[in-house]
PDB file of C-alpha atoms and ligand atoms in Angstrom:
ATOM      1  CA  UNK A   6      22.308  -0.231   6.110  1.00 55.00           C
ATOM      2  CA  UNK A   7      19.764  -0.221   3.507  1.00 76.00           C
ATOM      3  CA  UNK A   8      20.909  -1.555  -0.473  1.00 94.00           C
ATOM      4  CA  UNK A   9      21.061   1.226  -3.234  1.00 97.00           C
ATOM      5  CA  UNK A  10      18.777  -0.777  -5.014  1.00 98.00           C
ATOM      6  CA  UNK A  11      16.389  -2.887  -3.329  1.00 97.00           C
ATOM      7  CA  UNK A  12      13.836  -4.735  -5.500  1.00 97.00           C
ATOM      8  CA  UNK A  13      10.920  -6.585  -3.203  1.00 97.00           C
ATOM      9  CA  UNK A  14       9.052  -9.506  -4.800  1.00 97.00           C
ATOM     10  CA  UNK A  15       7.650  -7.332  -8.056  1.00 97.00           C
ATOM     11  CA  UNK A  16       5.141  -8.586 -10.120  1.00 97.00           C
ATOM     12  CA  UNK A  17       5.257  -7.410 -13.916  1.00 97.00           C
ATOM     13  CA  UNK A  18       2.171  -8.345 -16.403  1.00 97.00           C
ATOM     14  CA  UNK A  19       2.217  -7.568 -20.607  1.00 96.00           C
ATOM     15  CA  UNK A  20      -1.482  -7.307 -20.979  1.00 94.00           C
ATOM     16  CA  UNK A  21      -3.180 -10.337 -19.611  1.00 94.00           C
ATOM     17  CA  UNK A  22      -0.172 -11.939 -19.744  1.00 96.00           C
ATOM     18  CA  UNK A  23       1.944 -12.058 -16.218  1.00 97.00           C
ATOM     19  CA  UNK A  24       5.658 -11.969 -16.691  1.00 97.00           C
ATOM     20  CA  UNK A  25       7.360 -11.795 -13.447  1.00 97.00           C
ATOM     21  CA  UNK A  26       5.700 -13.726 -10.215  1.00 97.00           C
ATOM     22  CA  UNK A  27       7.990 -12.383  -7.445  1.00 95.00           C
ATOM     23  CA  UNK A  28      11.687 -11.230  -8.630  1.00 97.00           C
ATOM     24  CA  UNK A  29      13.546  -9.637  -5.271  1.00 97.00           C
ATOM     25  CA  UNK A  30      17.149  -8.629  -5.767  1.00 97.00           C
ATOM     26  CA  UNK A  31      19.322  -6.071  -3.860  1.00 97.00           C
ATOM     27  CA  UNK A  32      22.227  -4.402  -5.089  1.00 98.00           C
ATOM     28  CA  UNK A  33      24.585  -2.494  -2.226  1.00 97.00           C
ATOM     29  CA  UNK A  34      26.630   0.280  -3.003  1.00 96.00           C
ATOM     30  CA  UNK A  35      29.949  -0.549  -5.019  1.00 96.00           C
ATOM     31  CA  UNK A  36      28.177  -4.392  -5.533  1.00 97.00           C
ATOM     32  CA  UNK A  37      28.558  -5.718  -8.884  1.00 97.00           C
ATOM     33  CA  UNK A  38      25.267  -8.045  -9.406  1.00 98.00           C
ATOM     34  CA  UNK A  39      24.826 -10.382 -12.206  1.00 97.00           C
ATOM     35  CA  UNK A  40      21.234 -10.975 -13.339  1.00 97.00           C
ATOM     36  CA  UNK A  41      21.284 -14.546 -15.156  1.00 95.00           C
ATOM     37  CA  UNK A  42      18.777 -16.766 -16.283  1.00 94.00           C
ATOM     38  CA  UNK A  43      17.846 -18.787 -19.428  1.00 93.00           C
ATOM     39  CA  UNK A  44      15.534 -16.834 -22.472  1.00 92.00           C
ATOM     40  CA  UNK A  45      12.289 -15.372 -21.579  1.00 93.00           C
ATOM     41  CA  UNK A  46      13.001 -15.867 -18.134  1.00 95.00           C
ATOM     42  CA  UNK A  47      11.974 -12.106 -17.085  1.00 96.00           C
ATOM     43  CA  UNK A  48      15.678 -10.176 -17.078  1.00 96.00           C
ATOM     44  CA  UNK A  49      14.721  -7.714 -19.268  1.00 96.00           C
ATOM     45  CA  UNK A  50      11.429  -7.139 -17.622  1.00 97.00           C
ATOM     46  CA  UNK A  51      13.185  -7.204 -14.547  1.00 98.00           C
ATOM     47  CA  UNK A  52      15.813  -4.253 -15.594  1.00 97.00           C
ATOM     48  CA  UNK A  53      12.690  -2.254 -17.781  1.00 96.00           C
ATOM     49  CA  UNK A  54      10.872  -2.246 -14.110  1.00 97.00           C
ATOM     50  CA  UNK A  55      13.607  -0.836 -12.178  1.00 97.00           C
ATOM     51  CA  UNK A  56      14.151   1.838 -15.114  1.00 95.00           C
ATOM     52  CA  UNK A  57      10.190   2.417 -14.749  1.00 96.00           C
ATOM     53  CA  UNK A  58      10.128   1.750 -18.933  1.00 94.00           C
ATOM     54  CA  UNK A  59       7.421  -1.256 -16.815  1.00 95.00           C
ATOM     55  CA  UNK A  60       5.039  -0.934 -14.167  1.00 95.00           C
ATOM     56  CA  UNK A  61       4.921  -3.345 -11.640  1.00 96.00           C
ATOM     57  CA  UNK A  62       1.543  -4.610  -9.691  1.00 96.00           C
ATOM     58  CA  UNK A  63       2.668  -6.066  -7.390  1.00 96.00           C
ATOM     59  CA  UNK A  64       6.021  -5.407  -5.131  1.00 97.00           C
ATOM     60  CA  UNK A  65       8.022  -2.392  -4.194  1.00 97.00           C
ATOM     61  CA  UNK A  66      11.548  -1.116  -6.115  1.00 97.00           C
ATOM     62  CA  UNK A  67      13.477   1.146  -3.729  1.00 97.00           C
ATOM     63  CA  UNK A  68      16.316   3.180  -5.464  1.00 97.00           C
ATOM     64  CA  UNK A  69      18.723   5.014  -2.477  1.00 96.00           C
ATOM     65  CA  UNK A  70      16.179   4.421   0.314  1.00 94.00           C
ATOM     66  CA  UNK A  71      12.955   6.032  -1.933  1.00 95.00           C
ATOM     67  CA  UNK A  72       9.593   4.132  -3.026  1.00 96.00           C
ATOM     68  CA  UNK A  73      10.204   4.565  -6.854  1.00 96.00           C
ATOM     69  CA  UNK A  74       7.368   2.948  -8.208  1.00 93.00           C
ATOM     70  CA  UNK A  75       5.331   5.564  -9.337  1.00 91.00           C
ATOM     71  CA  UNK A  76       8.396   7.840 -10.703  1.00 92.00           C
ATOM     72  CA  UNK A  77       9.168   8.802 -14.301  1.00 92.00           C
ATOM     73  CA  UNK A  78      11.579   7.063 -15.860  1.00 92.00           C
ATOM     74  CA  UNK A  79      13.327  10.218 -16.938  1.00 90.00           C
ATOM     75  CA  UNK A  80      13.239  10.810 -13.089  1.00 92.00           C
ATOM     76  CA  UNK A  81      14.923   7.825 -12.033  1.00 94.00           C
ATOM     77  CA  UNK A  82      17.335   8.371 -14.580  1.00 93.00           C
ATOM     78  CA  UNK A  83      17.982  11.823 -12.577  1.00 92.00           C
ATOM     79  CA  UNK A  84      17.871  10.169  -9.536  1.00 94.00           C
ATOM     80  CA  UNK A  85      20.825   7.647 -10.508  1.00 96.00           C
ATOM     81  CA  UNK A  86      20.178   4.751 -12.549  1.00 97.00           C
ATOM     82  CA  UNK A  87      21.971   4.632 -15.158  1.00 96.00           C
ATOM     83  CA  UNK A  88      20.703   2.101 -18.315  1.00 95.00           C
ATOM     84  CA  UNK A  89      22.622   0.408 -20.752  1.00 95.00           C
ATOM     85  CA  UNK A  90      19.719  -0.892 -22.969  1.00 89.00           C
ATOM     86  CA  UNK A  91      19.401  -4.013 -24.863  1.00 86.00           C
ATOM     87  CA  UNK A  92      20.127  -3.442 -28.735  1.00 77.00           C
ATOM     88  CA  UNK A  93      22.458  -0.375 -27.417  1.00 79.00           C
ATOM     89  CA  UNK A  94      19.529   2.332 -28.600  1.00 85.00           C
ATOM     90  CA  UNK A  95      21.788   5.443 -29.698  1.00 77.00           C
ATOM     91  CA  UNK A  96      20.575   8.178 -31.697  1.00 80.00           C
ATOM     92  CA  UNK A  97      21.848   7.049 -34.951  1.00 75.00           C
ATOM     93  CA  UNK A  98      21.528  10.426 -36.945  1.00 86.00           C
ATOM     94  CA  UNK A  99      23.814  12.452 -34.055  1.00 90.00           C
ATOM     95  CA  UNK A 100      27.320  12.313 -33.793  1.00 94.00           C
ATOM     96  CA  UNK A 101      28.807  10.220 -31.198  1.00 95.00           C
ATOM     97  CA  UNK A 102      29.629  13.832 -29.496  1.00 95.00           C
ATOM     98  CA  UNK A 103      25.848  14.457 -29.687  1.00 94.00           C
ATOM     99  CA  UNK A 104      24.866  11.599 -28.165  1.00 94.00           C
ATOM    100  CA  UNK A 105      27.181  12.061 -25.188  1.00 96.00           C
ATOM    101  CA  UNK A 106      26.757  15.474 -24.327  1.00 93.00           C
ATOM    102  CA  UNK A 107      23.040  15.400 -25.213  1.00 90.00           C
ATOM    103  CA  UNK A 108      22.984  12.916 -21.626  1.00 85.00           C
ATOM    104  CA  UNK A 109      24.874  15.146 -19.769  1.00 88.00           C
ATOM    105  CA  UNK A 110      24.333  15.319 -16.138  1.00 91.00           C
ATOM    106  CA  UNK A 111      26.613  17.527 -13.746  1.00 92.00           C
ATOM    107  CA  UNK A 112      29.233  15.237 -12.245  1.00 92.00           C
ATOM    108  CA  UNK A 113      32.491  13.432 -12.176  1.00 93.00           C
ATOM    109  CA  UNK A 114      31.789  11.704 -15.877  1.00 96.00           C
ATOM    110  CA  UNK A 115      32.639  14.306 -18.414  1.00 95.00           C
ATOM    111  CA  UNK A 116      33.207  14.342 -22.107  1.00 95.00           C
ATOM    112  CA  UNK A 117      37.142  13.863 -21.368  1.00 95.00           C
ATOM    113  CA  UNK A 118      36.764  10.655 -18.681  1.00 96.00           C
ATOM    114  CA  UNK A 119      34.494   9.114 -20.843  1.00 97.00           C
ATOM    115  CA  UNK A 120      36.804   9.625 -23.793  1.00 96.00           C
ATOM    116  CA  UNK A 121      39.710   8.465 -21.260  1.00 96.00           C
ATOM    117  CA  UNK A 122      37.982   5.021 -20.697  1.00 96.00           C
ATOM    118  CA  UNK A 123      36.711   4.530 -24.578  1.00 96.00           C
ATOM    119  CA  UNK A 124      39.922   6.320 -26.693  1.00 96.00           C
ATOM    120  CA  UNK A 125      37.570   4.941 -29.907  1.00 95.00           C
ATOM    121  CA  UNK A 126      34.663   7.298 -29.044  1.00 96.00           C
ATOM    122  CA  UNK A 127      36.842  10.391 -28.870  1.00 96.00           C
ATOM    123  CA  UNK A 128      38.750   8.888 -32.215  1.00 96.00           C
ATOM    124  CA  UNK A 129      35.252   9.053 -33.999  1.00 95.00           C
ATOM    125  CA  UNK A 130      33.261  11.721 -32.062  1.00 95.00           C
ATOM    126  CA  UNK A 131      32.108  13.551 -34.829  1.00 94.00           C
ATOM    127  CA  UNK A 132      30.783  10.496 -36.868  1.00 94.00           C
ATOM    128  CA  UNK A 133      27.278   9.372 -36.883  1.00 92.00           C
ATOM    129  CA  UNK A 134      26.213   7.019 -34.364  1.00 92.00           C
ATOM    130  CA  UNK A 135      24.628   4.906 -36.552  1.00 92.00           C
ATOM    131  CA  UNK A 136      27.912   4.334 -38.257  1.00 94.00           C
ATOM    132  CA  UNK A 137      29.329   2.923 -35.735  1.00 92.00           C
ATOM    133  CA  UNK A 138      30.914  -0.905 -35.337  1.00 92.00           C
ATOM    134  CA  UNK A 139      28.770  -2.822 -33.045  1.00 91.00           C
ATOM    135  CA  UNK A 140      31.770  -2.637 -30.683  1.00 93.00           C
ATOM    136  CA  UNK A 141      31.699   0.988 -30.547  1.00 94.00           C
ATOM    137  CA  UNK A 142      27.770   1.873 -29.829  1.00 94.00           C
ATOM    138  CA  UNK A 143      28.188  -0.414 -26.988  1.00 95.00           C
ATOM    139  CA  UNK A 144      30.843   1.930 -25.896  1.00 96.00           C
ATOM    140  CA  UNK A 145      28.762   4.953 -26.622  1.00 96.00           C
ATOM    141  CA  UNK A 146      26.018   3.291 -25.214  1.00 96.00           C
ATOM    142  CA  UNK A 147      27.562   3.086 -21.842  1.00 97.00           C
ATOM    143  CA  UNK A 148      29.522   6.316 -22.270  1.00 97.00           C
ATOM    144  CA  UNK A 149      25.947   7.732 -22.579  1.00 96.00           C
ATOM    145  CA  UNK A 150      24.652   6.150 -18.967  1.00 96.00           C
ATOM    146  CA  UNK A 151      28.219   7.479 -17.376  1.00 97.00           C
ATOM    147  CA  UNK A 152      27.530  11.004 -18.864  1.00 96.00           C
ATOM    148  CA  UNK A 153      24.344  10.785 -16.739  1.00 96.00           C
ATOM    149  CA  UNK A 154      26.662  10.459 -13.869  1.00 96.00           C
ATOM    150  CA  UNK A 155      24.782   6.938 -12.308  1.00 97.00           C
ATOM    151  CA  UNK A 156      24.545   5.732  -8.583  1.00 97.00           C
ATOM    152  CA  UNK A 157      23.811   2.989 -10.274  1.00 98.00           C
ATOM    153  CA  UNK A 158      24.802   1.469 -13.977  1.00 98.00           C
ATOM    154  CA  UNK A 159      22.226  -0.998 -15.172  1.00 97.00           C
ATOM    155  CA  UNK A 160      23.660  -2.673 -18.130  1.00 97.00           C
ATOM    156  CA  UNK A 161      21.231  -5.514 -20.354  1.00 95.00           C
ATOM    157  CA  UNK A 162      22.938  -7.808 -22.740  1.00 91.00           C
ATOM    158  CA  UNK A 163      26.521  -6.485 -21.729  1.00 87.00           C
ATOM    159  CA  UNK A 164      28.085  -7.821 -24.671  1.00 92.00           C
ATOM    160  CA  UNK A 165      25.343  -9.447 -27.119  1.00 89.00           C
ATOM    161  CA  UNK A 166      26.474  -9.575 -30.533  1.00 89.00           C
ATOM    162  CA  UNK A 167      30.002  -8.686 -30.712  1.00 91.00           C
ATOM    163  CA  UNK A 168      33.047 -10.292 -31.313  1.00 92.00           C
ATOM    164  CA  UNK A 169      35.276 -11.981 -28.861  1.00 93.00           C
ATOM    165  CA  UNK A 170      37.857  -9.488 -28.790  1.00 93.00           C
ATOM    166  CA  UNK A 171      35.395  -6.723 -28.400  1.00 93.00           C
ATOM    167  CA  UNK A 172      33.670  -8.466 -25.562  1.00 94.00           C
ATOM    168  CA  UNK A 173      36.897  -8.853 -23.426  1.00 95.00           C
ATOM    169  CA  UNK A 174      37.020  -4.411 -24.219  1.00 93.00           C
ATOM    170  CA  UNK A 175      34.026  -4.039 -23.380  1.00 95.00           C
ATOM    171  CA  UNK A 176      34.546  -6.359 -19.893  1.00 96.00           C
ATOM    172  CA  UNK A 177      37.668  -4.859 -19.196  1.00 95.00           C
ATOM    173  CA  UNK A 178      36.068  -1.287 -19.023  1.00 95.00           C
ATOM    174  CA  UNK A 179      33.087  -2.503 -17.008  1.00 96.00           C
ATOM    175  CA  UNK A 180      35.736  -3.953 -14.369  1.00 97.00           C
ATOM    176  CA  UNK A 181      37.255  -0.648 -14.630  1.00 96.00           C
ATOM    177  CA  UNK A 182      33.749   0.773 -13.475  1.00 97.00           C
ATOM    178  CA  UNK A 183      33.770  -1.412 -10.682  1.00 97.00           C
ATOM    179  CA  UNK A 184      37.102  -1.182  -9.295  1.00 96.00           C
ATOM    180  CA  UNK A 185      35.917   3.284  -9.092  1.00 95.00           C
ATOM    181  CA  UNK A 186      33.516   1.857  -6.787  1.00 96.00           C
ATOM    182  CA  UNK A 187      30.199   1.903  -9.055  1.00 97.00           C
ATOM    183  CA  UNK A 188      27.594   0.212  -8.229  1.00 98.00           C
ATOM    184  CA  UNK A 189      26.741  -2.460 -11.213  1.00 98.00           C
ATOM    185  CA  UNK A 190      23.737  -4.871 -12.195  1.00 98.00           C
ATOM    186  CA  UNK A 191      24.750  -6.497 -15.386  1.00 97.00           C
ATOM    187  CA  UNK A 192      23.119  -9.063 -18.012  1.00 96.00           C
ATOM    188  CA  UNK A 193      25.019 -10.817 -20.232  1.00 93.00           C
ATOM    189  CA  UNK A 194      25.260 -14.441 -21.623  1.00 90.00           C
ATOM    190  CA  UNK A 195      28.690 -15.617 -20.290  1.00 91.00           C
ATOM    191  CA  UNK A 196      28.577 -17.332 -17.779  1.00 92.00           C
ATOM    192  CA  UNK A 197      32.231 -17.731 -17.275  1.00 91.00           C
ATOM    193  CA  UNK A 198      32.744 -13.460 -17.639  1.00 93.00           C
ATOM    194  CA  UNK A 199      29.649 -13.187 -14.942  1.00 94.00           C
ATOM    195  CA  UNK A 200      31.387 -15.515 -13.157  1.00 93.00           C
ATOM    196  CA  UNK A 201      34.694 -13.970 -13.178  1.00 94.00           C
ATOM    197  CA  UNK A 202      32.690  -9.995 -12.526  1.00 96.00           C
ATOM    198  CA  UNK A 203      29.783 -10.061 -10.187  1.00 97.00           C
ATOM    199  CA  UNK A 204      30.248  -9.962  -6.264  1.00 97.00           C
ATOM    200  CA  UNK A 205      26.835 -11.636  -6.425  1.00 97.00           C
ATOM    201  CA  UNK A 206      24.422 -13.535  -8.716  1.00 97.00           C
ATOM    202  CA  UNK A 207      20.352 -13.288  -8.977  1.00 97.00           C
ATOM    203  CA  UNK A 208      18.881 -16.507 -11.049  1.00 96.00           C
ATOM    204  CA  UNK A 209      15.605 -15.811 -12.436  1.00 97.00           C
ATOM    205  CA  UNK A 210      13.426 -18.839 -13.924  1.00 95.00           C
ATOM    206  CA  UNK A 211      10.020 -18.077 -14.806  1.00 95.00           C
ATOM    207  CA  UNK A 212       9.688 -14.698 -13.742  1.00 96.00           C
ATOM    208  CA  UNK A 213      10.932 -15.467 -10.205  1.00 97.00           C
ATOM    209  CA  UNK A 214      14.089 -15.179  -8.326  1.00 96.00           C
ATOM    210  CA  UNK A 215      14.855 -18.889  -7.653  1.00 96.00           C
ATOM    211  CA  UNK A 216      18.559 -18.990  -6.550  1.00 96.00           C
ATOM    212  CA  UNK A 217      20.890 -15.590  -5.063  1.00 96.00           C
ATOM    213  CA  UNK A 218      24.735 -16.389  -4.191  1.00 96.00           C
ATOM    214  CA  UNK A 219      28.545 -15.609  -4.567  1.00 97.00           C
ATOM    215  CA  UNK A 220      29.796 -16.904  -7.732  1.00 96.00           C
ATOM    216  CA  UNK A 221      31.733 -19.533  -6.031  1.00 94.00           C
ATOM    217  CA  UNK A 222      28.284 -21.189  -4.856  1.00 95.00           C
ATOM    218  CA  UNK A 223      27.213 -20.914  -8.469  1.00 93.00           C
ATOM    219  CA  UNK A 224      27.634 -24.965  -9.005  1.00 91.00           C
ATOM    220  CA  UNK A 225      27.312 -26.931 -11.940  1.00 91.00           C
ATOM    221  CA  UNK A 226      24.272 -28.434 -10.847  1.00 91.00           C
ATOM    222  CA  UNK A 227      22.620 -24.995 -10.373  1.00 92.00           C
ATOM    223  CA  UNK A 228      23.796 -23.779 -13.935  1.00 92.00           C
ATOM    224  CA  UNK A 229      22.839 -26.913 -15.269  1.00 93.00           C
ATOM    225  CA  UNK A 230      19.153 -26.603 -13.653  1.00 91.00           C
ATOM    226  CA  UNK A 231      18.604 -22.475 -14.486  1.00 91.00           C
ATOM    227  CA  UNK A 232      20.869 -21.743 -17.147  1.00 91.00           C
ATOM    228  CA  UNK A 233      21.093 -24.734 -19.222  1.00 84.00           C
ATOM    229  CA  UNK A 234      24.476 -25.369 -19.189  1.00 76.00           C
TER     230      UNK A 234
HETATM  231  P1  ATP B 320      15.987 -12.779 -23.233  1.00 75.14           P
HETATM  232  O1  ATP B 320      17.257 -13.279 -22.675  1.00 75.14           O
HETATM  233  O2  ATP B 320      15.452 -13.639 -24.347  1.00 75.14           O
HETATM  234  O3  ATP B 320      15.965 -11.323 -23.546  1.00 75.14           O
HETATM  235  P2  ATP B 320      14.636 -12.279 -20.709  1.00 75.14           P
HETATM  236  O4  ATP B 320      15.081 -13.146 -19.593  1.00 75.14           O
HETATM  237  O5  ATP B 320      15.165 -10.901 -20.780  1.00 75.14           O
HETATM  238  O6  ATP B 320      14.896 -13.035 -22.073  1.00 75.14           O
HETATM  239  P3  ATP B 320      12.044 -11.062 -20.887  1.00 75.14           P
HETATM  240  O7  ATP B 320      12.343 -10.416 -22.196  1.00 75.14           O
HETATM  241  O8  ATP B 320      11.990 -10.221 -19.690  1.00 75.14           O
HETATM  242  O9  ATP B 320      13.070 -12.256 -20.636  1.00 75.14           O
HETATM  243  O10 ATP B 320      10.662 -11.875 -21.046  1.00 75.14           O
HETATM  244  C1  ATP B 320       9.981 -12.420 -19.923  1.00 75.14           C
HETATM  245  C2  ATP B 320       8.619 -12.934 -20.376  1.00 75.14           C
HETATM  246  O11 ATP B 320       7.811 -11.839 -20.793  1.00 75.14           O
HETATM  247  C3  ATP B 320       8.654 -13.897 -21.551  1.00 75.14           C
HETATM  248  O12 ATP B 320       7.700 -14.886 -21.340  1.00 75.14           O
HETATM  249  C4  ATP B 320       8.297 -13.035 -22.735  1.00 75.14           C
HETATM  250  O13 ATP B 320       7.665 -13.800 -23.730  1.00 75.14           O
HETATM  251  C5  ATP B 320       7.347 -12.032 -22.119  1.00 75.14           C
HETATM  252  N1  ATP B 320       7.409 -10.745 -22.835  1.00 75.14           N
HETATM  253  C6  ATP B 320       8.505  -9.970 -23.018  1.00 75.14           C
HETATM  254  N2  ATP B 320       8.207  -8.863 -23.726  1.00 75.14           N
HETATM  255  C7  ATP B 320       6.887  -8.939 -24.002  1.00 75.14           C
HETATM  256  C8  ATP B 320       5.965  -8.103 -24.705  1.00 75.14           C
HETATM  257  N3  ATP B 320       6.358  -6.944 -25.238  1.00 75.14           N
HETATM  258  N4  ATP B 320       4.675  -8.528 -24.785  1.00 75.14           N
HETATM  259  C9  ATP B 320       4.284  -9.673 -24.216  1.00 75.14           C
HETATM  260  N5  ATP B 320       5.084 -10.510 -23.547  1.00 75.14           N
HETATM  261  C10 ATP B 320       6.374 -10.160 -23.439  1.00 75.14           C
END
């Protein structure tokens, strides 16, 4: 059987500038798959090419057995992929109803399960977005992807920037998103939480996929090597 997601040695250029030399990665369906690798070293071009924010040059990206490389990204998003950007991107003027409902997709995820798995954003769903915690956009930010109702959630920087008791919330509901059976490719900078997570882990260095295992095979000397720890 064929992966949900099946990205095939994709080359990804800025300008003159070539980013990503080869990056292949599969994710199956209900896989959680870590994307890890020291700065610069192409995740975020990686996860921009699957959303088609990037075009690649070289490669394929298959989404649920389809070529998707010359879709839309507003397509894609239709098709399944669901994005948790980097920096969270809400619409700060709406409310944090707004911003829910204004991703709406017909499905399982409504207003009510997403304000089952994040109590906060039903708590404050009439504030701005902008006024938000840190904590809480990151909630709305993924509330916003499950409203879409994803095949796929694609989440980049998972937890960047918030405090250590907001990380393990924000963890805890992304393992809840995982034990439903989602299928999950996730960024973040813990190791340890990655670790503990993913069914499976993609090391990028350089714009290329350089090492793909089961967290237990993730040793030392390979973190030490790629991730600089
Ligand atoms: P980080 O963890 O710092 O976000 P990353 O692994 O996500 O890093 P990318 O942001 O994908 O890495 O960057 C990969 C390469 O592409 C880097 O060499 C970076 O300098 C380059 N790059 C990223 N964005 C641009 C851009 N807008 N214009 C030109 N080069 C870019």
């Amino acid at each position: 059987m064929s992966a949900l997601l099946d990205v095939e040695a994709i080359e990804v250029s800025y300008g003159a500038a070539q980013a990503l030399f080869g990056v292949s990665l599969a994710v199956g369906e209900g896989e959680a798959v870590a994307l890890m690798g020291r700065n610069g070293m192409g995740k975020t071009t990686t996860i921009r090419t699957i959303c088609r924010l990037m075009r690649h040059h070289g490669g394929h990206v298959r989404f649920a057995g389809q070529d998707i490389g010359a879709q839309a990204p507003f397509r894609v998003a239709r098709m399944g992929i669901g994005l948790v950007p980097e920096g969270r991107r809400c619409f700060g003027p709406l409310t944090v109803r707004e911003n829910l409902v204004a991703a709406a997709r017909p499905g399982e995820w409504t207003l009510d399960r997403v304000h089952k798995l994040f109590p906060r954003l039903h708590e404050r769903h009439g504030q701005a977005a902008a006024t938000l915690s840190g904590g809480e956009q990151q909630m709305l930010a993924i509330g916003r992807a499950l409203m879409t109702n994803p095949r796929l959630l694609v989440l980049d920087e998972a937890t960047e920037g918030l405090a250590p008791v907001v990380r393990q919330e924000i963890w805890a509901a992304i393992s809840a998103l995982k034990a439903t059976g989602l299928s999950i490719l996730v960024v973040d900078k813990s190791l340890k939480e990655l670790k503990g997570f993913a069914d499976r882990c993609v090391v990028l260095e350089k714009g290329e996929s350089v090492w793909q295992g089961a967290p237990g095979d993730l040793t030392d000397e390979i973190a030490t090597r790629y991730l600089g720890v």
